[in-house]
Amino acid sequence: MITLRTITLENRRAMFNLEVSDDQKRFVASNLSSVASCHVLATNGGHPFPFVIYENEQRVSFVMLAYGITGYDEPSLAKDNYCIMLLMIDKHHQNKGYGKEAMHKIMEFIRTYPAGLAQYCWIPYSPENTSAKKLYETFGFRDNGEVFNEESIMVAEL
Ligand SMILES: CC(C)(COP(=O)(O)OP(=O)(O)OC[C@H]1O[C@@H](n2cnc3c(N)ncnc32)[C@H](O)[C@@H]1OP(=O)(O)O)[C@@H](O)C(=O)NCCC(=O)NCCS
């Protein structure tokens, strides 16, 4: 079973060691740099929600969610909505259905509105990342036509 768990002293090193394959590195920032972004967000009034994702007791994935992103070059809906800033499944655990299960848990968590009510969830992604796009479409995300830092924006209503 897939669960989202907070970063702890015990799991932090394993989380930093989760990685995508070399050809996927152009699609996502490193987990380390995402955790640094969490700090920057939090000190600028945003609400970051980083999680290590487990399949039973095995760490397989990292996700960074956020609400209230300001100060970056971002779409207009960024300020008052939720964002899946980064989702990665470790290269050894891809194509086993974990991405899909993780997305169920992520959307369930977002719909608890942990930082306040919102109408939308958005995701920046590289247009070349067709497998990610396909996955997000399954959850109701659609391109809204905006592009920021060479990443397209997909949006779903909550
Ligand atoms: C995209 C990603 C999160 C998908 O996670 P995953 O655990 O491998 O995906 P799943 O096994 O749950 O499969 C989900 C769907 O995507 C499809 N899929 C997964 N990898 C695929 C690939 N390389 N090519 C084509 N389709 C793929 C599966 O067929 C499945 O579709 P289906 O339900 O119609 O069968 C994962 O490949 C990943 O971490 N990639 C690198 C980081 C990244 O690009 N993150 C997204 C940034 S926006």
mmCIF file with all atom_site columns, C-alpha atoms and ligand atoms in Angstrom:
data_model
loop_
_atom_site.group_PDB
_atom_site.id
_atom_site.type_symbol
_atom_site.label_atom_id
_atom_site.label_alt_id
_atom_site.label_comp_id
_atom_site.label_asym_id
_atom_site.label_entity_id
_atom_site.label_seq_id
_atom_site.pdbx_PDB_ins_code
_atom_site.Cartn_x
_atom_site.Cartn_y
_atom_site.Cartn_z
_atom_site.occupancy
_atom_site.B_iso_or_equiv
_atom_site.pdbx_formal_charge
_atom_site.auth_seq_id
_atom_site.auth_comp_id
_atom_site.auth_asym_id
_atom_site.auth_atom_id
_atom_site.pdbx_PDB_model_num
ATOM   1   C CA  . MET A 1 1   ? 0.000   0.000  0.000   1.00 0.00 ? 1   MET A CA  1
ATOM   2   C CA  . ILE A 1 2   ? 1.206   3.483  -0.886  1.00 0.00 ? 2   ILE A CA  1
ATOM   3   C CA  . THR A 1 3   ? 1.477   6.090  1.908   1.00 0.00 ? 3   THR A CA  1
ATOM   4   C CA  . LEU A 1 4   ? 2.703   9.697  2.028   1.00 0.00 ? 4   LEU A CA  1
ATOM   5   C CA  . ARG A 1 5   ? 4.994   10.333 4.995   1.00 0.00 ? 5   ARG A CA  1
ATOM   6   C CA  . THR A 1 6   ? 6.754   13.450 6.228   1.00 0.00 ? 6   THR A CA  1
ATOM   7   C CA  . ILE A 1 7   ? 10.534  13.756 6.029   1.00 0.00 ? 7   ILE A CA  1
ATOM   8   C CA  . THR A 1 8   ? 12.182  12.618 9.238   1.00 0.00 ? 8   THR A CA  1
ATOM   9   C CA  . LEU A 1 9   ? 15.705  12.244 10.626  1.00 0.00 ? 9   LEU A CA  1
ATOM   10  C CA  . GLU A 1 10  ? 15.372  8.556  9.885   1.00 0.00 ? 10  GLU A CA  1
ATOM   11  C CA  . ASN A 1 11  ? 14.246  8.683  6.232   1.00 0.00 ? 11  ASN A CA  1
ATOM   12  C CA  . ARG A 1 12  ? 15.959  11.842 4.962   1.00 0.00 ? 12  ARG A CA  1
ATOM   13  C CA  . ARG A 1 13  ? 19.111  10.223 3.572   1.00 0.00 ? 13  ARG A CA  1
ATOM   14  C CA  . ALA A 1 14  ? 17.160  7.540  1.742   1.00 0.00 ? 14  ALA A CA  1
ATOM   15  C CA  . MET A 1 15  ? 14.926  10.254 0.295   1.00 0.00 ? 15  MET A CA  1
ATOM   16  C CA  . PHE A 1 16  ? 17.927  12.147 -1.097  1.00 0.00 ? 16  PHE A CA  1
ATOM   17  C CA  . ASN A 1 17  ? 19.162  8.896  -2.676  1.00 0.00 ? 17  ASN A CA  1
ATOM   18  C CA  . LEU A 1 18  ? 15.953  8.290  -4.639  1.00 0.00 ? 18  LEU A CA  1
ATOM   19  C CA  . GLU A 1 19  ? 16.649  9.181  -8.255  1.00 0.00 ? 19  GLU A CA  1
ATOM   20  C CA  . VAL A 1 20  ? 15.265  9.098  -11.765 1.00 0.00 ? 20  VAL A CA  1
ATOM   21  C CA  . SER A 1 21  ? 17.146  7.627  -14.734 1.00 0.00 ? 21  SER A CA  1
ATOM   22  C CA  . ASP A 1 22  ? 19.740  9.786  -16.507 1.00 0.00 ? 22  ASP A CA  1
ATOM   23  C CA  . ASP A 1 23  ? 17.444  10.525 -19.449 1.00 0.00 ? 23  ASP A CA  1
ATOM   24  C CA  . GLN A 1 24  ? 14.697  11.717 -17.051 1.00 0.00 ? 24  GLN A CA  1
ATOM   25  C CA  . LYS A 1 25  ? 16.934  14.157 -15.156 1.00 0.00 ? 25  LYS A CA  1
ATOM   26  C CA  . ARG A 1 26  ? 15.983  16.964 -17.574 1.00 0.00 ? 26  ARG A CA  1
ATOM   27  C CA  . PHE A 1 27  ? 12.361  16.637 -16.394 1.00 0.00 ? 27  PHE A CA  1
ATOM   28  C CA  . VAL A 1 28  ? 12.785  17.182 -12.660 1.00 0.00 ? 28  VAL A CA  1
ATOM   29  C CA  . ALA A 1 29  ? 14.920  19.065 -10.152 1.00 0.00 ? 29  ALA A CA  1
ATOM   30  C CA  . SER A 1 30  ? 16.818  16.935 -7.627  1.00 0.00 ? 30  SER A CA  1
ATOM   31  C CA  . ASN A 1 31  ? 15.093  16.025 -4.380  1.00 0.00 ? 31  ASN A CA  1
ATOM   32  C CA  . LEU A 1 32  ? 17.764  17.980 -2.519  1.00 0.00 ? 32  LEU A CA  1
ATOM   33  C CA  . SER A 1 33  ? 17.070  21.154 -4.480  1.00 0.00 ? 33  SER A CA  1
ATOM   34  C CA  . SER A 1 34  ? 13.320  20.661 -3.966  1.00 0.00 ? 34  SER A CA  1
ATOM   35  C CA  . VAL A 1 35  ? 13.793  20.571 -0.224  1.00 0.00 ? 35  VAL A CA  1
ATOM   36  C CA  . ALA A 1 36  ? 15.764  23.833 -0.513  1.00 0.00 ? 36  ALA A CA  1
ATOM   37  C CA  . SER A 1 37  ? 12.814  25.287 -2.470  1.00 0.00 ? 37  SER A CA  1
ATOM   38  C CA  . CYS A 1 38  ? 10.531  24.251 0.406   1.00 0.00 ? 38  CYS A CA  1
ATOM   39  C CA  . HIS A 1 39  ? 12.581  26.448 2.716   1.00 0.00 ? 39  HIS A CA  1
ATOM   40  C CA  . VAL A 1 40  ? 12.453  29.402 0.313   1.00 0.00 ? 40  VAL A CA  1
ATOM   41  C CA  . LEU A 1 41  ? 8.690   28.977 -0.130  1.00 0.00 ? 41  LEU A CA  1
ATOM   42  C CA  . ALA A 1 42  ? 8.054   28.769 3.585   1.00 0.00 ? 42  ALA A CA  1
ATOM   43  C CA  . THR A 1 43  ? 10.057  31.928 4.248   1.00 0.00 ? 43  THR A CA  1
ATOM   44  C CA  . ASN A 1 44  ? 8.053   33.777 1.574   1.00 0.00 ? 44  ASN A CA  1
ATOM   45  C CA  . GLY A 1 45  ? 4.601   33.029 2.944   1.00 0.00 ? 45  GLY A CA  1
ATOM   46  C CA  . GLY A 1 46  ? 3.994   29.843 0.928   1.00 0.00 ? 46  GLY A CA  1
ATOM   47  C CA  . HIS A 1 47  ? 3.080   26.402 2.222   1.00 0.00 ? 47  HIS A CA  1
ATOM   48  C CA  . PRO A 1 48  ? 5.310   23.534 1.052   1.00 0.00 ? 48  PRO A CA  1
ATOM   49  C CA  . PHE A 1 49  ? 4.318   19.896 1.674   1.00 0.00 ? 49  PHE A CA  1
ATOM   50  C CA  . PRO A 1 50  ? 7.210   17.550 0.870   1.00 0.00 ? 50  PRO A CA  1
ATOM   51  C CA  . PHE A 1 51  ? 6.579   13.818 1.371   1.00 0.00 ? 51  PHE A CA  1
ATOM   52  C CA  . VAL A 1 52  ? 8.531   10.617 1.071   1.00 0.00 ? 52  VAL A CA  1
ATOM   53  C CA  . ILE A 1 53  ? 6.258   8.052  -0.569  1.00 0.00 ? 53  ILE A CA  1
ATOM   54  C CA  . TYR A 1 54  ? 6.377   4.502  0.702   1.00 0.00 ? 54  TYR A CA  1
ATOM   55  C CA  . GLU A 1 55  ? 5.166   1.237  -0.775  1.00 0.00 ? 55  GLU A CA  1
ATOM   56  C CA  . ASN A 1 56  ? 4.599   -0.607 2.483   1.00 0.00 ? 56  ASN A CA  1
ATOM   57  C CA  . GLU A 1 57  ? 7.917   0.037  4.319   1.00 0.00 ? 57  GLU A CA  1
ATOM   58  C CA  . GLN A 1 58  ? 9.958   0.652  1.174   1.00 0.00 ? 58  GLN A CA  1
ATOM   59  C CA  . ARG A 1 59  ? 10.764  4.240  0.120   1.00 0.00 ? 59  ARG A CA  1
ATOM   60  C CA  . VAL A 1 60  ? 10.012  4.552  -3.568  1.00 0.00 ? 60  VAL A CA  1
ATOM   61  C CA  . SER A 1 61  ? 9.240   8.154  -4.360  1.00 0.00 ? 61  SER A CA  1
ATOM   62  C CA  . PHE A 1 62  ? 9.336   11.826 -3.422  1.00 0.00 ? 62  PHE A CA  1
ATOM   63  C CA  . VAL A 1 63  ? 6.700   14.473 -3.980  1.00 0.00 ? 63  VAL A CA  1
ATOM   64  C CA  . MET A 1 64  ? 6.677   18.166 -3.253  1.00 0.00 ? 64  MET A CA  1
ATOM   65  C CA  . LEU A 1 65  ? 3.319   19.892 -3.080  1.00 0.00 ? 65  LEU A CA  1
ATOM   66  C CA  . ALA A 1 66  ? 2.813   23.582 -2.446  1.00 0.00 ? 66  ALA A CA  1
ATOM   67  C CA  . TYR A 1 67  ? 0.164   26.191 -1.878  1.00 0.00 ? 67  TYR A CA  1
ATOM   68  C CA  . GLY A 1 68  ? 0.552   29.927 -2.237  1.00 0.00 ? 68  GLY A CA  1
ATOM   69  C CA  . ILE A 1 69  ? 3.560   30.220 -4.510  1.00 0.00 ? 69  ILE A CA  1
ATOM   70  C CA  . THR A 1 70  ? 4.636   33.819 -5.046  1.00 0.00 ? 70  THR A CA  1
ATOM   71  C CA  . GLY A 1 71  ? 7.811   35.541 -6.122  1.00 0.00 ? 71  GLY A CA  1
ATOM   72  C CA  . TYR A 1 72  ? 8.665   33.112 -8.908  1.00 0.00 ? 72  TYR A CA  1
ATOM   73  C CA  . ASP A 1 73  ? 7.777   33.449 -12.584 1.00 0.00 ? 73  ASP A CA  1
ATOM   74  C CA  . GLU A 1 74  ? 4.551   31.509 -12.253 1.00 0.00 ? 74  GLU A CA  1
ATOM   75  C CA  . PRO A 1 75  ? 1.029   31.199 -13.676 1.00 0.00 ? 75  PRO A CA  1
ATOM   76  C CA  . SER A 1 76  ? -1.672  33.533 -12.394 1.00 0.00 ? 76  SER A CA  1
ATOM   77  C CA  . LEU A 1 77  ? -3.427  30.776 -10.460 1.00 0.00 ? 77  LEU A CA  1
ATOM   78  C CA  . ALA A 1 78  ? -0.307  29.955 -8.405  1.00 0.00 ? 78  ALA A CA  1
ATOM   79  C CA  . LYS A 1 79  ? -1.028  32.230 -5.461  1.00 0.00 ? 79  LYS A CA  1
ATOM   80  C CA  . ASP A 1 80  ? -4.274  30.689 -4.160  1.00 0.00 ? 80  ASP A CA  1
ATOM   81  C CA  . ASN A 1 81  ? -4.130  27.135 -5.494  1.00 0.00 ? 81  ASN A CA  1
ATOM   82  C CA  . TYR A 1 82  ? -2.256  23.890 -4.956  1.00 0.00 ? 82  TYR A CA  1
ATOM   83  C CA  . CYS A 1 83  ? 0.656   22.768 -7.067  1.00 0.00 ? 83  CYS A CA  1
ATOM   84  C CA  . ILE A 1 84  ? 2.344   19.409 -7.592  1.00 0.00 ? 84  ILE A CA  1
ATOM   85  C CA  . MET A 1 85  ? 5.800   20.914 -7.975  1.00 0.00 ? 85  MET A CA  1
ATOM   86  C CA  . LEU A 1 86  ? 7.680   17.656 -8.245  1.00 0.00 ? 86  LEU A CA  1
ATOM   87  C CA  . LEU A 1 87  ? 6.720   14.006 -8.387  1.00 0.00 ? 87  LEU A CA  1
ATOM   88  C CA  . MET A 1 88  ? 9.375   11.390 -8.992  1.00 0.00 ? 88  MET A CA  1
ATOM   89  C CA  . ILE A 1 89  ? 9.338   7.626  -8.711  1.00 0.00 ? 89  ILE A CA  1
ATOM   90  C CA  . ASP A 1 90  ? 12.770  6.122  -8.162  1.00 0.00 ? 90  ASP A CA  1
ATOM   91  C CA  . LYS A 1 91  ? 14.156  4.547  -11.354 1.00 0.00 ? 91  LYS A CA  1
ATOM   92  C CA  . HIS A 1 92  ? 14.098  1.056  -9.791  1.00 0.00 ? 92  HIS A CA  1
ATOM   93  C CA  . HIS A 1 93  ? 10.393  1.331  -8.985  1.00 0.00 ? 93  HIS A CA  1
ATOM   94  C CA  . GLN A 1 94  ? 8.867   2.832  -12.117 1.00 0.00 ? 94  GLN A CA  1
ATOM   95  C CA  . ASN A 1 95  ? 6.200   1.140  -14.244 1.00 0.00 ? 95  ASN A CA  1
ATOM   96  C CA  . LYS A 1 96  ? 4.802   -0.798 -11.291 1.00 0.00 ? 96  LYS A CA  1
ATOM   97  C CA  . GLY A 1 97  ? 1.716   1.365  -10.839 1.00 0.00 ? 97  GLY A CA  1
ATOM   98  C CA  . TYR A 1 98  ? 3.218   3.387  -7.968  1.00 0.00 ? 98  TYR A CA  1
ATOM   99  C CA  . GLY A 1 99  ? 2.943   6.713  -9.838  1.00 0.00 ? 99  GLY A CA  1
ATOM   100 C CA  . LYS A 1 100 ? -0.763  6.182  -10.321 1.00 0.00 ? 100 LYS A CA  1
ATOM   101 C CA  . GLU A 1 101 ? -1.327  5.075  -6.716  1.00 0.00 ? 101 GLU A CA  1
ATOM   102 C CA  . ALA A 1 102 ? 0.758   8.006  -5.477  1.00 0.00 ? 102 ALA A CA  1
ATOM   103 C CA  . MET A 1 103 ? -1.370  10.420 -7.528  1.00 0.00 ? 103 MET A CA  1
ATOM   104 C CA  . HIS A 1 104 ? -4.530  9.031  -5.856  1.00 0.00 ? 104 HIS A CA  1
ATOM   105 C CA  . LYS A 1 105 ? -3.019  9.718  -2.424  1.00 0.00 ? 105 LYS A CA  1
ATOM   106 C CA  . ILE A 1 106 ? -1.701  13.128 -3.485  1.00 0.00 ? 106 ILE A CA  1
ATOM   107 C CA  . MET A 1 107 ? -5.101  14.284 -4.776  1.00 0.00 ? 107 MET A CA  1
ATOM   108 C CA  . GLU A 1 108 ? -6.771  12.889 -1.652  1.00 0.00 ? 108 GLU A CA  1
ATOM   109 C CA  . PHE A 1 109 ? -4.343  14.900 0.499   1.00 0.00 ? 109 PHE A CA  1
ATOM   110 C CA  . ILE A 1 110 ? -4.799  18.091 -1.520  1.00 0.00 ? 110 ILE A CA  1
ATOM   111 C CA  . ARG A 1 111 ? -8.585  17.751 -1.217  1.00 0.00 ? 111 ARG A CA  1
ATOM   112 C CA  . THR A 1 112 ? -8.204  18.010 2.572   1.00 0.00 ? 112 THR A CA  1
ATOM   113 C CA  . TYR A 1 113 ? -7.148  21.631 1.781   1.00 0.00 ? 113 TYR A CA  1
ATOM   114 C CA  . PRO A 1 114 ? -4.281  21.619 4.307   1.00 0.00 ? 114 PRO A CA  1
ATOM   115 C CA  . ALA A 1 115 ? -3.345  25.268 3.639   1.00 0.00 ? 115 ALA A CA  1
ATOM   116 C CA  . GLY A 1 116 ? -6.768  26.656 2.782   1.00 0.00 ? 116 GLY A CA  1
ATOM   117 C CA  . LEU A 1 117 ? -9.555  26.176 0.284   1.00 0.00 ? 117 LEU A CA  1
ATOM   118 C CA  . ALA A 1 118 ? -8.698  26.301 -3.401  1.00 0.00 ? 118 ALA A CA  1
ATOM   119 C CA  . GLN A 1 119 ? -10.398 25.766 -6.704  1.00 0.00 ? 119 GLN A CA  1
ATOM   120 C CA  . TYR A 1 120 ? -7.520  24.321 -8.712  1.00 0.00 ? 120 TYR A CA  1
ATOM   121 C CA  . CYS A 1 121 ? -4.427  22.157 -8.637  1.00 0.00 ? 121 CYS A CA  1
ATOM   122 C CA  . TRP A 1 122 ? -1.732  22.799 -11.235 1.00 0.00 ? 122 TRP A CA  1
ATOM   123 C CA  . ILE A 1 123 ? 1.392   21.017 -12.438 1.00 0.00 ? 123 ILE A CA  1
ATOM   124 C CA  . PRO A 1 124 ? 4.341   22.367 -14.438 1.00 0.00 ? 124 PRO A CA  1
ATOM   125 C CA  . TYR A 1 125 ? 5.782   19.724 -16.783 1.00 0.00 ? 125 TYR A CA  1
ATOM   126 C CA  . SER A 1 126 ? 8.053   19.443 -19.765 1.00 0.00 ? 126 SER A CA  1
ATOM   127 C CA  . PRO A 1 127 ? 6.002   18.977 -22.967 1.00 0.00 ? 127 PRO A CA  1
ATOM   128 C CA  . GLU A 1 128 ? 8.406   16.171 -23.939 1.00 0.00 ? 128 GLU A CA  1
ATOM   129 C CA  . ASN A 1 129 ? 7.440   14.228 -20.826 1.00 0.00 ? 129 ASN A CA  1
ATOM   130 C CA  . THR A 1 130 ? 4.644   12.267 -22.444 1.00 0.00 ? 130 THR A CA  1
ATOM   131 C CA  . SER A 1 131 ? 4.392   9.537  -19.790 1.00 0.00 ? 131 SER A CA  1
ATOM   132 C CA  . ALA A 1 132 ? 3.916   12.132 -17.025 1.00 0.00 ? 132 ALA A CA  1
ATOM   133 C CA  . LYS A 1 133 ? 1.365   14.004 -19.126 1.00 0.00 ? 133 LYS A CA  1
ATOM   134 C CA  . LYS A 1 134 ? -0.591  10.802 -19.722 1.00 0.00 ? 134 LYS A CA  1
ATOM   135 C CA  . LEU A 1 135 ? -0.571  10.020 -16.013 1.00 0.00 ? 135 LEU A CA  1
ATOM   136 C CA  . TYR A 1 136 ? -1.813  13.505 -15.082 1.00 0.00 ? 136 TYR A CA  1
ATOM   137 C CA  . GLU A 1 137 ? -4.549  13.408 -17.726 1.00 0.00 ? 137 GLU A CA  1
ATOM   138 C CA  . THR A 1 138 ? -5.930  10.283 -16.031 1.00 0.00 ? 138 THR A CA  1
ATOM   139 C CA  . PHE A 1 139 ? -6.519  12.488 -12.986 1.00 0.00 ? 139 PHE A CA  1
ATOM   140 C CA  . GLY A 1 140 ? -8.365  15.183 -14.921 1.00 0.00 ? 140 GLY A CA  1
ATOM   141 C CA  . PHE A 1 141 ? -5.434  17.535 -15.597 1.00 0.00 ? 141 PHE A CA  1
ATOM   142 C CA  . ARG A 1 142 ? -5.489  19.447 -18.881 1.00 0.00 ? 142 ARG A CA  1
ATOM   143 C CA  . ASP A 1 143 ? -3.097  21.922 -20.488 1.00 0.00 ? 143 ASP A CA  1
ATOM   144 C CA  . ASN A 1 144 ? -4.232  25.500 -19.894 1.00 0.00 ? 144 ASN A CA  1
ATOM   145 C CA  . GLY A 1 145 ? -2.038  26.914 -22.660 1.00 0.00 ? 145 GLY A CA  1
ATOM   146 C CA  . GLU A 1 146 ? 0.442   28.680 -20.363 1.00 0.00 ? 146 GLU A CA  1
ATOM   147 C CA  . VAL A 1 147 ? 4.190   28.037 -20.523 1.00 0.00 ? 147 VAL A CA  1
ATOM   148 C CA  . PHE A 1 148 ? 6.680   29.106 -17.818 1.00 0.00 ? 148 PHE A CA  1
ATOM   149 C CA  . ASN A 1 149 ? 10.413  28.413 -17.946 1.00 0.00 ? 149 ASN A CA  1
ATOM   150 C CA  . GLU A 1 150 ? 9.799   26.063 -20.890 1.00 0.00 ? 150 GLU A CA  1
ATOM   151 C CA  . GLU A 1 151 ? 7.310   24.051 -18.850 1.00 0.00 ? 151 GLU A CA  1
ATOM   152 C CA  . SER A 1 152 ? 3.644   23.711 -19.806 1.00 0.00 ? 152 SER A CA  1
ATOM   153 C CA  . ILE A 1 153 ? 0.975   24.083 -17.158 1.00 0.00 ? 153 ILE A CA  1
ATOM   154 C CA  . MET A 1 154 ? -1.702  21.451 -16.560 1.00 0.00 ? 154 MET A CA  1
ATOM   155 C CA  . VAL A 1 155 ? -4.682  22.270 -14.367 1.00 0.00 ? 155 VAL A CA  1
ATOM   156 C CA  . ALA A 1 156 ? -7.447  20.237 -12.712 1.00 0.00 ? 156 ALA A CA  1
ATOM   157 C CA  . GLU A 1 157 ? -10.466 21.491 -10.811 1.00 0.00 ? 157 GLU A CA  1
ATOM   158 C CA  . LEU A 1 158 ? -10.563 20.329 -7.174  1.00 0.00 ? 158 LEU A CA  1
HETATM 159 C C1  . LIG B 2 .   ? 6.130   9.830  -14.694 1.00 0.00 ? 1   LIG B C1  1
HETATM 160 C C2  . LIG B 2 .   ? 6.284   8.909  -13.498 1.00 0.00 ? 1   LIG B C2  1
HETATM 161 C C3  . LIG B 2 .   ? 5.955   9.670  -12.218 1.00 0.00 ? 1   LIG B C3  1
HETATM 162 C C4  . LIG B 2 .   ? 5.271   7.739  -13.671 1.00 0.00 ? 1   LIG B C4  1
HETATM 163 O O1  . LIG B 2 .   ? 5.377   6.900  -12.535 1.00 0.00 ? 1   LIG B O1  1
HETATM 164 P P1  . LIG B 2 .   ? 5.299   5.311  -12.680 1.00 0.00 ? 1   LIG B P1  1
HETATM 165 O O2  . LIG B 2 .   ? 5.237   4.732  -11.318 1.00 0.00 ? 1   LIG B O2  1
HETATM 166 O O3  . LIG B 2 .   ? 6.414   4.831  -13.533 1.00 0.00 ? 1   LIG B O3  1
HETATM 167 O O4  . LIG B 2 .   ? 3.916   5.137  -13.455 1.00 0.00 ? 1   LIG B O4  1
HETATM 168 P P2  . LIG B 2 .   ? 2.858   3.980  -13.274 1.00 0.00 ? 1   LIG B P2  1
HETATM 169 O O5  . LIG B 2 .   ? 3.547   2.659  -13.271 1.00 0.00 ? 1   LIG B O5  1
HETATM 170 O O6  . LIG B 2 .   ? 1.936   4.280  -12.152 1.00 0.00 ? 1   LIG B O6  1
HETATM 171 O O7  . LIG B 2 .   ? 2.056   4.124  -14.650 1.00 0.00 ? 1   LIG B O7  1
HETATM 172 C C5  . LIG B 2 .   ? 1.136   5.173  -14.831 1.00 0.00 ? 1   LIG B C5  1
HETATM 173 C C6  . LIG B 2 .   ? 0.764   5.262  -16.293 1.00 0.00 ? 1   LIG B C6  1
HETATM 174 O O8  . LIG B 2 .   ? 1.857   5.845  -17.010 1.00 0.00 ? 1   LIG B O8  1
HETATM 175 C C7  . LIG B 2 .   ? 2.286   4.967  -18.052 1.00 0.00 ? 1   LIG B C7  1
HETATM 176 N N1  . LIG B 2 .   ? 3.733   5.032  -18.116 1.00 0.00 ? 1   LIG B N1  1
HETATM 177 C C8  . LIG B 2 .   ? 4.606   4.976  -17.089 1.00 0.00 ? 1   LIG B C8  1
HETATM 178 N N2  . LIG B 2 .   ? 5.870   5.074  -17.558 1.00 0.00 ? 1   LIG B N2  1
HETATM 179 C C9  . LIG B 2 .   ? 5.775   5.183  -18.895 1.00 0.00 ? 1   LIG B C9  1
HETATM 180 C C10 . LIG B 2 .   ? 6.715   5.325  -19.961 1.00 0.00 ? 1   LIG B C10 1
HETATM 181 N N3  . LIG B 2 .   ? 8.040   5.380  -19.720 1.00 0.00 ? 1   LIG B N3  1
HETATM 182 N N4  . LIG B 2 .   ? 6.261   5.441  -21.212 1.00 0.00 ? 1   LIG B N4  1
HETATM 183 C C11 . LIG B 2 .   ? 4.938   5.405  -21.490 1.00 0.00 ? 1   LIG B C11 1
HETATM 184 N N5  . LIG B 2 .   ? 3.981   5.274  -20.520 1.00 0.00 ? 1   LIG B N5  1
HETATM 185 C C12 . LIG B 2 .   ? 4.408   5.163  -19.262 1.00 0.00 ? 1   LIG B C12 1
HETATM 186 C C13 . LIG B 2 .   ? 1.828   3.599  -17.633 1.00 0.00 ? 1   LIG B C13 1
HETATM 187 O O9  . LIG B 2 .   ? 1.639   2.771  -18.760 1.00 0.00 ? 1   LIG B O9  1
HETATM 188 C C14 . LIG B 2 .   ? 0.529   3.912  -16.920 1.00 0.00 ? 1   LIG B C14 1
HETATM 189 O O10 . LIG B 2 .   ? -0.533  4.059  -17.849 1.00 0.00 ? 1   LIG B O10 1
HETATM 190 P P3  . LIG B 2 .   ? -1.781  3.059  -17.820 1.00 0.00 ? 1   LIG B P3  1
HETATM 191 O O11 . LIG B 2 .   ? -2.438  3.243  -16.481 1.00 0.00 ? 1   LIG B O11 1
HETATM 192 O O12 . LIG B 2 .   ? -2.619  3.537  -18.956 1.00 0.00 ? 1   LIG B O12 1
HETATM 193 O O13 . LIG B 2 .   ? -1.195  1.714  -17.978 1.00 0.00 ? 1   LIG B O13 1
HETATM 194 C C15 . LIG B 2 .   ? 7.701   8.275  -13.423 1.00 0.00 ? 1   LIG B C15 1
HETATM 195 O O14 . LIG B 2 .   ? 8.008   7.687  -14.661 1.00 0.00 ? 1   LIG B O14 1
HETATM 196 C C16 . LIG B 2 .   ? 8.792   9.261  -13.068 1.00 0.00 ? 1   LIG B C16 1
HETATM 197 O O15 . LIG B 2 .   ? 9.084   9.467  -11.885 1.00 0.00 ? 1   LIG B O15 1
HETATM 198 N N6  . LIG B 2 .   ? 9.439   9.844  -14.098 1.00 0.00 ? 1   LIG B N6  1
HETATM 199 C C17 . LIG B 2 .   ? 10.594  10.717 -13.886 1.00 0.00 ? 1   LIG B C17 1
HETATM 200 C C18 . LIG B 2 .   ? 10.237  11.990 -13.151 1.00 0.00 ? 1   LIG B C18 1
HETATM 201 C C19 . LIG B 2 .   ? 9.167   12.745 -13.875 1.00 0.00 ? 1   LIG B C19 1
HETATM 202 O O16 . LIG B 2 .   ? 9.193   12.917 -15.077 1.00 0.00 ? 1   LIG B O16 1
HETATM 203 N N7  . LIG B 2 .   ? 8.198   13.226 -13.064 1.00 0.00 ? 1   LIG B N7  1
HETATM 204 C C20 . LIG B 2 .   ? 7.108   14.042 -13.578 1.00 0.00 ? 1   LIG B C20 1
HETATM 205 C C21 . LIG B 2 .   ? 7.525   15.479 -13.623 1.00 0.00 ? 1   LIG B C21 1
HETATM 206 S S1  . LIG B 2 .   ? 6.252   16.500 -14.228 1.00 0.00 ? 1   LIG B S1  1
#
